[in-house]
Amino acid sequence: MAILVDEEKRIFTLHTEHTTYQMKADRYGVLLHLYYGARVPGSMEYLVVQRDRGFSGNIYDAGEDRSYSLDTLPQEYPGSGTGDFRSSALVMRNADGSECCDLRYAGYEISRGKYALQGLPAVYASGEEAETLKITLEDAVTKVRVQLLYGVLAAEDMITRSAIITNCGSGQVVVEKAASACLDFINGDYDLISFHGRHMMERNFQRTEILHANQVIGSRRGASSSQYNPAVILAEKNATEDSGGCYGMVFVYSGNFQCEAEKDQVGNTRALMGLADAHFHYPLKEGESLTVPETILTYSGQGFGELSRRYHRCIREHIFRGKYQKQSKPILLNSWEAFYMEFTGDKIYQLAKESADLGIDMLVMDDGWFGNRFDDNRALGDWVVNEEKLGCTLGELITRINGLGVKFGIWIEPEMVNEDSDLYRAHPDWVLQIPGRKPVRSRNQLVLDFSRKEVRDYIFDQICAVLDQGNVEYVKWDMNRSLVDLYSMEHPQGKITYEYVLGVYEFAERLLKRYPEILLEGCSGGGGRFDAGMLYYSTQIWCSDNTDPIDRLRIQYGTSFFYPVSAMGSHVSAVPNHQTGRITPLHTRGVVAMSGTFGYELNPAAMSEEEREAVRKQVREYRKYEHLIRTGDYYRLTDPFADAYAAWAFVAEDGSEALLNVVLQETHANKAVGYIKLKGLKSEALYREDETGNTYYGGALMEAGIPLPDMGEYQAYQTHFSLEG
Ligand code: GLA
């Protein structure tokens, strides 16, 4: 049993293979958080020490006990207005206008398997793999009930948390803020590791000390955003890549989020992950509920590397779904950086021909194929094939391409509309817009109100009408601006950012149901909606609009802290690179793109025969290593933000083979020999390097490292090792 309950002491213990999470409903019914960390036996109640703290109030039931204060006690789901002056997990505005929610224990339930969430993505697991604990808390006055959900995946060392808030009282209440996870640490100093960025430079690693100040990161942009990723690590001071304790919090959601971390007056640390409170006022009538999206928690006692590998496994096994969950994906050639919007059907066909010649599996026709879409100022919303531009029907084009033995994929941006479009002219009231105000434009486009079913239905039918014209085997779902003009024609105000995301999920689910064979790739100006929520629908997401392999080293490094390599859309593009102007060797571009879904985004016709031959070889190499890359354990070997050599490796779970990848980011004259230490190998086993035939003990490769060849700037070195004998 992963979930243990001591009925008498009302202690709830969640055990995974290596971790323990414990809480207790105390004598006043307050759900205290007792412990989260390495697996331990018994009760951790003794850790909670009460002291009389001036200006920290005492709940009335505590009588004259001035040492009992919610301001200092570790709590599982702190409400507000209870004398806890730290950040709350839940803020309610009650029917009488008061802002108070005093949650007390009201019961629990245990079941086999992992709970699911209505309309929201969540980790899934069978009865053998997981157990669920539901703890109910209630505010005695307003009768607001909170069901705390805990999913325990023992073998994966994962604990998921979500909360369902229900108005069981009379009159309307408003949820002003709701988190799904709160971690209160009664002891220790921590750092917060978060991943900030911008369009074309997503997920930069940042480690900051958690001080006596509330650190808040999040998104108010409507999507999870390029600016902050909805996943963080709380690291003990001594935690490094390979050692020390650290906690992960990964939000399974694609919209506005908020993560807070603060050390309080007496040295406790509180971390919260949940919905952003900005633009959020969620009214609940009698009987109505709000489900807070899930947070996936893990604790690793062996540093960030182990934490990442656990998340990779969890996402691959318990978030990914459908045909491509465990299957190799086609190598694709995308038309965007080859032609942008300037193409014809013949040019697309030529690209497909090149693909066939180079051994590439699929041709993706990116933006520009519909309506009057000759530039990015018009036609979004008009999902009608421009046959004049293509010179044929879509069906004919696909048939010709398939005739070459090449699969076909297509780009869409269903949530958006341009003012210059037939759709906007017919339905100007379908966009997010505040009555009486002009909307904010971005890329000259507006956002359709995807919280409205009629809007989704219309777009869905339009898109299906396109997909039904031929054998479409891949769809790239883009989303190229943020949400600004938050107003709903249909729902009470304050719900729209949440309902919008639910609309996106409903649309995605419907698309997958209707086209279960299609490979869906998420995208939002590259990696602006790269989160565990979208990965539930699309097993890959375009990692960044930046295809420069040197910048990608950092982007993919940051992404790797939570998300598996098999989810990272990554392509070889032309030089000079279109985003940075940098010139890098084709080999380097290949090595970096291989640590992702692998594909191309260039016009091979512009390459020399020598380069084309190199591409053929690259494609063959990738196929050789694809299984190892997709299913192997991922090891970060250096830090590309700090080290000249960016290095990482894939190691088969059983240690039988490894693929080492190194790129030199900057060079100097007469430099020292570089050495890279591998990880994850079998220490006593002998490994043979394919290229040289040299053999090395795993222990030697890990403890002393391997000398690198003399590499020039931006050059890559990729080498494969197999167990000898
Ligand atoms: C976004 C995507 C690109 C490309 C363009 C098309 O920027 O991230 O890959 O599809 O849109 O407009």
XYZ file of C-alpha atoms and ligand atoms in Angstrom:
737
model
C 0.000 0.000 0.000
C 1.386 3.364 -0.988
C -1.146 5.246 1.149
C -1.245 4.584 4.890
C -3.760 6.094 7.264
C -3.463 6.135 11.026
C -7.143 6.607 11.842
C -6.571 7.412 15.457
C -3.921 10.045 14.948
C -5.409 11.086 11.604
C -2.001 10.834 9.959
C -1.854 10.262 6.206
C 1.353 8.865 4.790
C 2.115 8.560 1.090
C 5.047 6.303 0.357
C 6.737 5.974 -2.997
C 9.755 3.791 -3.560
C 12.200 6.458 -2.395
C 10.065 9.198 -0.889
C 7.583 9.853 1.887
C 4.928 12.554 2.116
C 3.024 12.972 5.345
C 0.224 15.106 6.742
C -2.062 15.128 9.739
C -5.473 16.464 10.589
C -4.709 17.930 14.001
C -6.983 18.336 17.021
C -8.658 21.358 15.451
C -9.062 19.653 12.124
C -6.365 21.741 10.457
C -4.532 19.656 7.878
C -0.878 20.075 8.756
C 1.930 19.177 6.411
C 4.411 17.079 8.370
C 7.056 15.947 5.934
C 8.132 15.479 2.332
C 11.478 14.005 1.412
C 13.486 10.788 1.398
C 11.516 7.724 2.487
C 11.220 7.427 6.261
C 9.196 5.173 8.569
C 6.793 6.286 11.293
C 5.258 9.539 12.375
C 6.991 12.850 11.719
C 4.671 14.729 14.046
C 7.531 15.472 16.407
C 8.972 17.901 13.836
C 6.234 20.443 14.430
C 7.293 22.700 17.268
C 4.849 25.333 18.497
C 6.091 28.600 19.964
C 4.281 31.728 21.033
C 5.142 34.254 18.336
C 4.166 37.859 18.835
C 1.653 39.191 16.318
C 0.886 35.683 15.067
C -2.743 35.184 16.000
C -4.384 32.076 17.391
C -7.501 30.450 16.030
C -10.367 30.739 18.457
C -10.613 27.001 19.068
C -7.066 27.031 20.439
C -8.404 28.826 23.478
C -5.583 30.345 25.456
C -2.866 28.408 23.688
C -0.876 31.297 22.259
C 1.593 28.942 20.650
C -0.947 27.583 18.166
C -0.885 29.852 15.140
C -1.632 29.166 11.524
C 0.851 31.915 10.758
C 3.707 29.565 11.556
C 2.338 26.035 11.295
C 3.096 23.998 8.155
C -0.141 23.474 6.277
C -1.301 21.340 3.434
C -3.749 23.761 1.849
C -3.783 27.112 3.617
C -6.941 29.153 3.207
C -7.120 32.848 3.971
C -8.333 35.085 6.758
C -7.227 32.570 9.376
C -4.307 34.466 10.836
C -1.846 32.967 8.358
C -0.295 36.038 6.782
C 1.727 34.127 4.244
C 0.490 33.494 0.699
C -2.660 31.391 0.591
C -3.360 28.363 -1.526
C -7.005 29.407 -1.661
C -8.618 32.818 -1.494
C -12.417 32.961 -1.499
C -14.728 35.932 -1.657
C -17.849 34.842 0.150
C -21.475 35.693 -0.548
C -21.388 38.374 2.169
C -18.325 39.982 0.604
C -15.923 38.745 3.282
C -12.625 37.169 2.291
C -12.167 34.231 4.573
C -11.840 30.517 4.163
C -10.992 28.445 7.200
C -10.609 24.889 5.975
C -10.959 22.006 8.385
C -10.808 18.280 7.931
C -14.059 16.545 6.962
C -13.030 13.063 5.830
C -11.031 11.011 3.367
C -11.323 8.292 0.748
C -8.760 5.972 -0.810
C -9.085 4.273 -4.159
C -6.976 2.236 -6.533
C -5.642 3.880 -9.659
C -5.069 7.522 -10.360
C -7.892 10.094 -10.289
C -8.726 11.879 -13.549
C -9.791 15.502 -13.906
C -12.854 16.534 -15.864
C -11.826 18.534 -18.929
C -8.204 18.876 -17.848
C -5.065 16.939 -18.698
C -3.594 14.900 -15.864
C -1.226 12.049 -15.194
C -2.983 8.749 -15.819
C -2.097 5.394 -14.267
C -3.694 2.005 -13.777
C -4.870 0.342 -10.566
C -1.546 -1.512 -10.370
C 0.495 1.640 -10.833
C -1.198 4.174 -8.591
C -3.450 4.926 -5.665
C -5.567 7.969 -4.975
C -6.209 9.724 -1.689
C -8.980 12.286 -1.458
C -9.103 14.454 1.632
C -12.078 16.710 2.125
C -11.778 20.028 3.909
C -14.637 22.378 4.649
C -15.275 25.902 5.794
C -17.913 25.495 8.506
C -19.565 28.846 7.822
C -19.712 29.115 4.039
C -19.818 25.362 3.407
C -17.191 25.726 0.731
C -15.682 22.280 0.334
C -12.255 21.506 -0.980
C -11.381 18.050 -2.080
C -7.630 17.620 -2.100
C -6.593 14.936 -4.562
C -3.346 13.010 -4.237
C -2.204 10.527 -6.842
C 0.633 8.310 -5.692
C 2.738 6.599 -8.357
C 4.998 4.598 -6.088
C 7.373 3.092 -8.638
C 7.799 6.448 -10.390
C 8.374 8.347 -7.122
C 5.711 10.790 -8.222
C 2.945 12.388 -6.208
C 0.342 14.443 -8.008
C -1.886 17.021 -6.396
C -5.048 18.730 -7.485
C -8.006 20.348 -5.748
C -11.703 20.579 -6.462
C -13.429 23.536 -4.854
C -17.200 23.252 -4.496
C -19.738 25.703 -3.239
C -21.924 23.535 -0.995
C -23.434 26.543 0.711
C -26.007 29.050 -0.392
C -25.354 32.173 -2.406
C -22.545 32.794 -4.850
C -18.904 32.712 -3.799
C -15.912 33.692 -5.894
C -12.598 31.864 -6.065
C -10.025 34.656 -6.196
C -6.978 32.425 -6.122
C -6.424 28.675 -6.159
C -3.272 26.597 -6.094
C -3.092 22.854 -6.512
C 0.014 22.329 -4.430
C 1.477 23.941 -1.381
C 4.754 22.738 0.087
C 5.546 24.042 3.558
C 9.055 23.274 4.787
C 9.574 23.781 8.480
C 13.300 23.654 8.270
C 16.159 24.331 5.866
C 17.344 26.836 3.290
C 16.320 26.496 -0.305
C 16.946 27.894 -3.737
C 14.304 28.303 -6.396
C 15.242 27.108 -9.863
C 13.008 28.489 -12.559
C 13.185 28.821 -16.322
C 12.707 32.275 -17.771
C 12.930 33.319 -21.382
C 11.505 35.166 -24.336
C 10.368 34.404 -27.858
C 13.233 32.525 -29.560
C 15.210 32.111 -26.311
C 13.030 30.014 -24.046
C 13.702 28.260 -20.716
C 16.934 29.749 -19.426
C 18.050 28.216 -16.154
C 17.927 30.563 -13.176
C 18.783 29.687 -9.573
C 17.947 32.189 -6.874
C 18.015 32.008 -3.112
C 14.642 31.869 -1.386
C 14.817 34.809 0.991
C 12.434 36.677 3.248
C 10.598 37.977 0.211
C 7.897 36.404 -1.846
C 9.347 35.375 -5.195
C 6.615 35.056 -7.783
C 6.909 33.766 -11.300
C 4.100 32.936 -13.662
C 2.163 33.891 -16.718
C -0.637 36.383 -17.244
C -0.431 35.945 -20.998
C -3.162 33.380 -21.440
C -0.670 30.655 -22.384
C 1.977 29.126 -20.154
C 4.444 31.397 -22.000
C 8.033 31.693 -23.214
C 8.722 34.080 -20.343
C 8.392 31.588 -17.472
C 7.813 27.876 -17.680
C 5.221 26.356 -15.323
C 7.721 24.043 -13.674
C 10.249 24.739 -10.922
C 12.706 23.047 -8.601
C 13.192 23.814 -4.929
C 16.756 22.882 -4.218
C 18.523 22.409 -0.957
C 21.584 24.634 -0.769
C 24.011 21.845 -1.554
C 21.943 20.304 -4.350
C 23.724 19.942 -7.669
C 23.140 18.060 -10.889
C 24.160 14.771 -9.250
C 23.695 15.116 -5.534
C 21.603 16.706 -2.839
C 17.914 17.037 -2.179
C 15.554 18.816 -4.527
C 11.815 18.994 -5.139
C 10.092 19.399 -8.489
C 6.741 21.090 -9.067
C 5.396 20.668 -12.597
C 2.055 22.254 -13.407
C -0.035 20.306 -15.894
C -1.648 23.337 -17.437
C -1.223 25.562 -20.485
C -2.622 28.892 -19.312
C -1.995 31.484 -16.631
C -0.108 30.115 -13.683
C 1.598 31.346 -10.564
C 4.415 29.898 -8.542
C 5.434 31.528 -5.287
C 8.264 30.830 -2.874
C 8.970 32.629 0.359
C 10.902 32.127 3.546
C 8.679 33.320 6.380
C 9.516 35.216 9.566
C 10.555 32.111 11.479
C 12.444 30.390 8.684
C 9.719 28.164 7.233
C 9.617 28.058 3.456
C 6.351 27.956 1.563
C 6.102 27.099 -2.131
C 2.841 27.275 -4.070
C 1.966 26.223 -7.582
C -1.407 26.969 -9.122
C -3.582 29.224 -11.209
C -2.524 32.851 -11.498
C -4.640 35.187 -9.428
C -4.340 37.908 -12.076
C -7.490 38.239 -14.215
C -9.047 35.455 -12.185
C -12.286 35.777 -10.221
C -14.080 32.494 -10.616
C -17.686 32.652 -9.417
C -19.291 29.506 -8.059
C -23.052 29.342 -7.707
C -24.541 26.843 -5.301
C -23.400 23.364 -6.211
C -20.794 24.523 -8.756
C -17.156 23.438 -8.680
C -13.780 24.548 -9.927
C -11.043 22.016 -10.627
C -7.551 23.326 -10.097
C -5.086 21.843 -12.602
C -2.671 19.264 -11.328
C 0.859 19.695 -10.047
C 3.267 16.764 -10.324
C 5.663 16.574 -7.398
C 8.795 14.604 -6.922
C 11.666 14.584 -4.474
C 15.123 13.501 -5.551
C 17.913 12.949 -3.065
C 20.388 12.654 -5.952
C 20.212 16.067 -7.496
C 18.542 17.500 -10.564
C 19.617 14.787 -13.004
C 17.616 12.120 -11.195
C 14.688 14.511 -10.789
C 14.674 15.177 -14.544
C 14.863 11.507 -15.462
C 11.851 10.823 -13.247
C 9.852 13.543 -14.953
C 10.910 12.245 -18.364
C 9.686 8.764 -17.507
C 6.479 10.073 -15.965
C 5.651 12.189 -18.997
C 6.509 9.418 -21.440
C 4.538 6.759 -19.563
C 1.738 8.698 -17.879
C 1.115 11.913 -19.865
C 1.821 10.994 -23.483
C -1.037 9.139 -25.142
C -1.991 7.661 -28.445
C -0.208 6.176 -31.380
C 3.049 8.049 -30.905
C 3.376 7.499 -27.187
C 5.859 4.696 -27.687
C 6.509 4.733 -31.367
C 9.297 6.355 -33.329
C 8.187 9.493 -35.088
C 8.700 10.393 -38.715
C 11.664 12.588 -39.655
C 10.089 15.625 -41.214
C 11.028 18.493 -43.485
C 9.117 21.669 -42.658
C 8.562 24.306 -45.335
C 8.708 27.369 -43.020
C 12.357 28.369 -43.182
C 12.579 26.974 -46.723
C 9.903 29.209 -48.279
C 8.056 31.065 -45.507
C 4.745 31.845 -47.232
C 6.105 32.058 -50.732
C 5.308 28.716 -52.227
C 3.169 26.956 -54.761
C 1.978 23.387 -54.861
C 4.867 22.581 -57.169
C 7.429 24.058 -54.789
C 5.968 21.988 -51.953
C 6.079 18.934 -54.186
C 9.723 19.680 -55.008
C 10.499 19.796 -51.278
C 8.805 16.431 -50.897
C 10.912 15.079 -53.753
C 14.035 16.328 -52.036
C 12.806 14.692 -48.841
C 12.415 11.365 -50.603
C 15.878 11.706 -52.068
C 17.402 12.429 -48.662
C 15.542 9.688 -46.817
C 13.232 12.073 -44.937
C 9.802 10.599 -44.085
C 7.425 13.520 -44.132
C 6.865 16.904 -45.723
C 5.081 19.533 -43.616
C 3.412 22.422 -45.395
C 3.632 25.254 -42.863
C 1.786 28.578 -42.772
C 0.548 30.073 -46.055
C -1.680 27.452 -47.684
C -5.124 28.858 -46.893
C -7.373 31.753 -47.871
C -5.615 34.919 -48.828
C -2.592 34.173 -46.641
C 0.218 35.823 -48.575
C 1.678 37.425 -45.473
C 1.057 37.298 -41.750
C -1.384 40.200 -41.727
C -4.376 38.353 -43.118
C -6.526 35.267 -43.538
C -6.202 33.505 -40.192
C -9.622 32.002 -39.632
C -10.211 31.256 -43.313
C -9.340 27.582 -43.209
C -10.024 26.997 -46.876
C -7.289 25.629 -49.107
C -6.036 28.226 -51.573
C -6.149 25.998 -54.630
C -5.133 28.802 -56.896
C -1.879 29.213 -54.962
C -1.300 25.471 -54.817
C -2.296 25.005 -58.433
C -4.303 21.933 -57.440
C -6.528 20.604 -54.699
C -5.003 19.608 -51.395
C -6.037 16.026 -52.075
C -4.141 16.021 -55.371
C -1.038 17.511 -53.768
C -1.067 14.934 -50.983
C -1.574 12.078 -53.422
C 1.423 13.252 -55.467
C 3.549 13.562 -52.340
C 2.466 10.190 -50.990
C 3.314 8.801 -54.422
C 6.941 9.656 -53.648
C 6.720 7.550 -50.505
C 6.611 10.737 -48.416
C 4.012 11.442 -45.750
C 2.216 14.759 -45.565
C 1.616 17.162 -42.665
C 0.048 20.587 -42.359
C 0.126 23.739 -40.158
C -2.901 25.328 -38.471
C -3.511 28.111 -35.967
C -7.104 27.445 -34.939
C -7.405 29.906 -32.044
C -6.659 32.983 -34.129
C -8.226 35.328 -36.625
C -7.070 38.324 -38.651
C -9.369 41.301 -39.067
C -8.699 40.925 -42.772
C -10.482 37.598 -43.093
C -13.897 36.386 -44.171
C -14.366 34.864 -40.735
C -13.846 38.157 -38.916
C -16.038 40.002 -41.393
C -18.820 37.487 -40.730
C -18.315 37.133 -36.954
C -16.536 40.149 -35.487
C -18.116 39.302 -32.134
C -16.234 35.987 -31.895
C -12.954 37.580 -30.824
C -11.823 38.434 -27.329
C -12.678 42.079 -27.068
C -13.910 44.451 -24.363
C -17.096 46.244 -25.472
C -16.418 49.850 -26.369
C -12.639 49.336 -26.652
C -10.360 48.536 -29.536
C -8.483 45.286 -28.989
C -4.704 45.006 -28.710
C -3.252 43.589 -31.908
C -0.284 41.247 -31.946
C 1.216 39.994 -35.204
C -1.859 41.803 -36.503
C -4.083 39.038 -35.269
C -6.847 38.714 -32.692
C -7.777 35.793 -30.490
C -10.975 33.866 -31.002
C -12.933 33.268 -27.846
C -12.225 29.558 -27.538
C -14.229 29.379 -24.334
C -17.301 29.523 -26.611
C -18.463 26.228 -27.995
C -20.053 27.662 -31.127
C -16.721 29.278 -32.030
C -14.798 26.060 -31.462
C -17.379 24.033 -33.347
C -17.156 26.269 -36.371
C -13.345 26.199 -36.491
C -13.317 22.476 -35.827
C -15.607 21.814 -38.786
C -13.513 24.057 -41.034
C -10.302 22.287 -40.061
C -11.843 18.836 -40.417
C -13.032 19.779 -43.885
C -9.372 20.415 -44.754
C -7.948 17.341 -43.032
C -10.544 15.166 -44.718
C -9.291 16.125 -48.182
C -6.423 13.672 -48.099
C -4.055 11.545 -46.140
C -2.857 14.088 -43.580
C -0.600 12.340 -41.060
C 0.642 15.265 -38.982
C -0.742 18.577 -37.752
C 1.274 21.448 -36.305
C -1.023 23.419 -34.013
C 0.343 26.930 -33.596
C -0.693 29.810 -31.295
C 1.093 33.030 -32.029
C 0.010 35.685 -29.595
C -1.015 36.297 -25.998
C -4.506 36.962 -24.667
C -5.200 40.578 -23.778
C -8.784 41.734 -24.164
C -10.274 39.591 -21.475
C -14.016 39.787 -21.661
C -16.583 37.096 -22.149
C -19.827 37.469 -24.049
C -21.000 34.216 -22.573
C -19.553 33.526 -19.144
C -19.530 35.682 -16.031
C -16.387 37.850 -16.090
C -13.295 36.521 -14.356
C -13.551 32.991 -15.766
C -12.317 33.563 -19.272
C -8.617 32.737 -18.972
C -9.456 29.366 -17.432
C -12.405 28.574 -19.689
C -10.306 29.475 -22.735
C -7.714 26.844 -21.838
C -10.442 24.284 -21.206
C -11.771 25.139 -24.669
C -8.332 24.522 -26.167
C -8.175 21.144 -24.419
C -11.653 20.200 -25.564
C -10.726 21.075 -29.137
C -7.504 19.061 -28.920
C -9.288 16.063 -27.432
C -11.885 16.150 -30.180
C -9.204 16.373 -32.843
C -7.365 13.371 -31.403
C -10.561 11.333 -31.166
C -11.468 12.025 -34.747
C -7.926 11.544 -36.095
C -6.225 9.050 -33.760
C -3.560 8.321 -36.376
C -2.414 11.921 -36.708
C 0.792 13.087 -35.044
C 0.060 16.401 -33.346
C 2.882 18.875 -32.712
C 2.173 21.813 -30.410
C 3.684 25.224 -31.072
C 3.344 28.778 -29.848
C 5.811 31.069 -31.573
C 8.081 28.107 -30.936
C 8.086 27.109 -27.270
C 5.577 29.543 -25.772
C 3.194 26.807 -24.689
C 5.650 24.078 -23.851
C 4.097 22.458 -20.811
C 2.921 19.133 -19.438
C -0.688 20.088 -20.226
C -0.141 20.341 -23.967
C 1.991 17.188 -23.908
C -1.116 15.256 -22.923
C -2.453 16.018 -26.409
C 0.665 16.463 -28.509
C 3.612 14.212 -27.844
C 5.912 16.834 -29.320
C 6.088 20.617 -29.193
C 8.187 22.907 -31.380
C 10.829 23.853 -28.853
C 11.693 27.289 -30.180
C 11.501 29.435 -33.311
C 15.239 29.733 -32.849
C 16.900 26.980 -34.883
C 20.474 28.148 -34.263
C 22.177 25.092 -32.766
C 24.337 27.107 -30.378
C 21.359 28.937 -28.869
C 19.467 25.660 -28.950
C 22.064 24.113 -26.622
C 20.750 26.341 -23.860
C 17.103 26.162 -24.858
C 17.124 22.374 -24.988
C 19.193 22.167 -21.801
C 16.579 24.244 -19.943
C 13.731 22.263 -21.461
C 15.357 18.983 -20.416
C 14.897 19.653 -16.706
C 11.300 18.424 -16.922
C 10.428 17.418 -20.456
C 11.724 14.392 -22.350
C 13.891 14.854 -25.396
C 11.318 12.987 -27.479
C 8.943 15.928 -26.892
C 11.303 18.619 -28.138
C 10.648 19.671 -31.723
C 14.087 20.279 -33.193
C 15.236 20.782 -36.807
C 18.381 21.262 -38.836
C 18.136 24.614 -40.625
C 20.195 26.512 -43.192
C 23.231 28.725 -42.566
C 23.666 31.561 -41.956
C 20.988 30.864 -39.380
C 17.849 32.926 -39.985
C 17.508 34.025 -36.371
C 21.120 34.703 -35.346
C 23.102 34.880 -38.590
C 25.524 32.320 -37.150
C 27.300 29.844 -39.393
C 27.719 26.392 -37.889
C 28.748 23.036 -39.348
C 25.978 20.782 -40.666
C 27.222 18.059 -38.331
C 26.660 20.289 -35.294
C 23.176 21.203 -36.466
C 22.440 17.501 -36.841
C 23.791 16.519 -33.422
C 21.699 19.194 -31.720
C 18.535 18.443 -33.689
C 18.934 14.729 -32.950
C 18.486 15.532 -29.271
C 14.908 16.228 -30.125
C 12.298 15.000 -32.560
C 14.749 15.522 -35.440
C 13.785 17.016 -38.748
C 14.831 19.628 -41.272
C 13.680 23.146 -41.988
C 15.517 24.277 -45.110
C 15.476 23.952 -48.863
C 17.768 21.071 -49.810
C 17.868 22.378 -53.380
C 20.112 25.152 -52.073
C 22.648 22.629 -50.750
C 25.681 21.206 -52.496
C 25.739 17.517 -53.438
C 28.331 16.980 -50.725
C 26.001 18.483 -48.109
C 23.099 16.440 -49.390
C 25.173 13.318 -48.997
C 25.984 14.435 -45.460
C 22.249 14.818 -44.777
C 21.593 11.272 -46.035
C 24.251 10.032 -43.656
C 22.806 12.111 -40.823
C 19.353 10.609 -41.402
C 20.847 7.103 -41.298
C 22.749 7.912 -38.105
C 19.624 9.265 -36.467
C 17.659 6.135 -37.298
C 20.418 4.085 -35.736
C 20.241 5.994 -32.444
C 16.580 6.974 -32.456
C 15.480 4.254 -30.054
C 18.225 5.091 -27.574
C 17.459 8.818 -27.789
C 13.728 8.306 -27.321
C 13.778 5.685 -24.581
C 17.185 6.068 -22.968
C 18.053 7.980 -19.817
C 19.139 11.541 -20.411
C 22.230 12.865 -18.646
C 23.341 16.479 -18.619
C 27.146 16.335 -18.479
C 27.975 20.041 -18.461
C 26.169 23.340 -18.039
C 26.067 25.214 -21.362
C 25.505 28.493 -19.492
C 28.806 28.112 -17.669
C 30.998 25.688 -19.635
C 32.567 26.059 -23.062
C 31.690 22.459 -23.902
C 28.013 21.629 -23.932
C 27.774 17.882 -23.346
C 24.985 15.427 -22.745
C 24.433 11.712 -23.170
C 21.743 9.129 -23.686
C 22.269 5.875 -21.822
C 20.135 2.761 -22.300
C 18.179 1.976 -19.152
C 20.124 -1.253 -18.724
C 23.437 0.525 -19.271
C 24.159 -1.461 -22.433
C 24.919 1.503 -24.688
C 25.472 5.233 -24.590
C 25.534 8.110 -27.040
C 27.768 11.016 -26.069
C 27.164 14.456 -27.619
C 29.506 17.417 -27.263
C 29.518 20.877 -28.861
C 32.228 23.479 -28.339
C 30.572 26.852 -27.824
C 33.673 29.036 -27.932
C 37.313 28.448 -28.637
C 40.696 29.973 -27.840
C 44.238 29.512 -29.140
C 46.408 26.735 -27.806
C 43.682 25.466 -25.542
C 43.787 22.691 -22.996
C 42.556 19.230 -23.903
C 38.875 18.893 -23.043
C 37.631 15.937 -21.006
C 34.042 14.888 -20.506
C 32.945 12.561 -17.735
C 30.078 10.275 -18.621
C 27.301 9.211 -16.267
C 24.935 6.312 -15.845
C 27.271 3.588 -17.153
C 28.052 0.278 -15.478
C 31.212 0.906 -13.571
C 32.769 -2.566 -13.918
C 31.732 -3.126 -17.513
C 33.890 -2.607 -20.580
C 32.509 -0.316 -23.291
C 33.663 -0.232 -26.886
C 33.579 3.031 -28.815
C 32.171 2.238 -32.294
C 34.223 4.821 -34.136
C 37.686 3.914 -32.836
C 37.211 0.408 -31.493
C 38.837 1.606 -28.259
C 37.557 0.057 -25.062
C 37.118 1.749 -21.705
C 35.727 0.714 -18.349
C 32.482 2.438 -17.476
C 34.053 3.515 -14.207
C 36.963 5.149 -16.044
C 34.650 7.020 -18.416
C 32.602 8.247 -15.474
C 35.353 9.063 -12.976
C 38.167 10.284 -15.222
C 36.319 11.053 -18.439
C 37.249 10.784 -22.079
C 39.607 13.191 -23.859
C 37.906 15.112 -26.643
C 39.375 15.553 -30.095
C 40.737 18.968 -30.982
C 37.474 20.731 -31.796
C 37.006 24.124 -33.400
C 34.363 26.612 -32.386
C 30.808 25.332 -32.920
C 32.071 21.894 -33.833
C 30.323 18.815 -32.526
C 31.530 15.423 -31.454
C 29.128 12.528 -31.248
C 30.269 9.069 -30.306
C 28.560 5.816 -29.424
C 29.608 3.182 -26.898
C 28.321 -0.388 -26.571
C 28.917 -2.931 -23.868
C 31.753 -5.191 -24.907
C 30.807 -8.834 -25.427
C 5.232 30.518 -35.646
C 5.864 29.152 -35.578
C 6.756 28.938 -36.767
C 5.940 29.077 -38.036
C 5.236 30.411 -38.059
C 4.232 30.481 -39.193
O 6.168 31.521 -35.478
O 6.544 28.986 -34.379
O 7.356 27.673 -36.707
O 5.004 28.028 -38.100
O 4.523 30.668 -36.866
O 3.564 31.670 -39.227
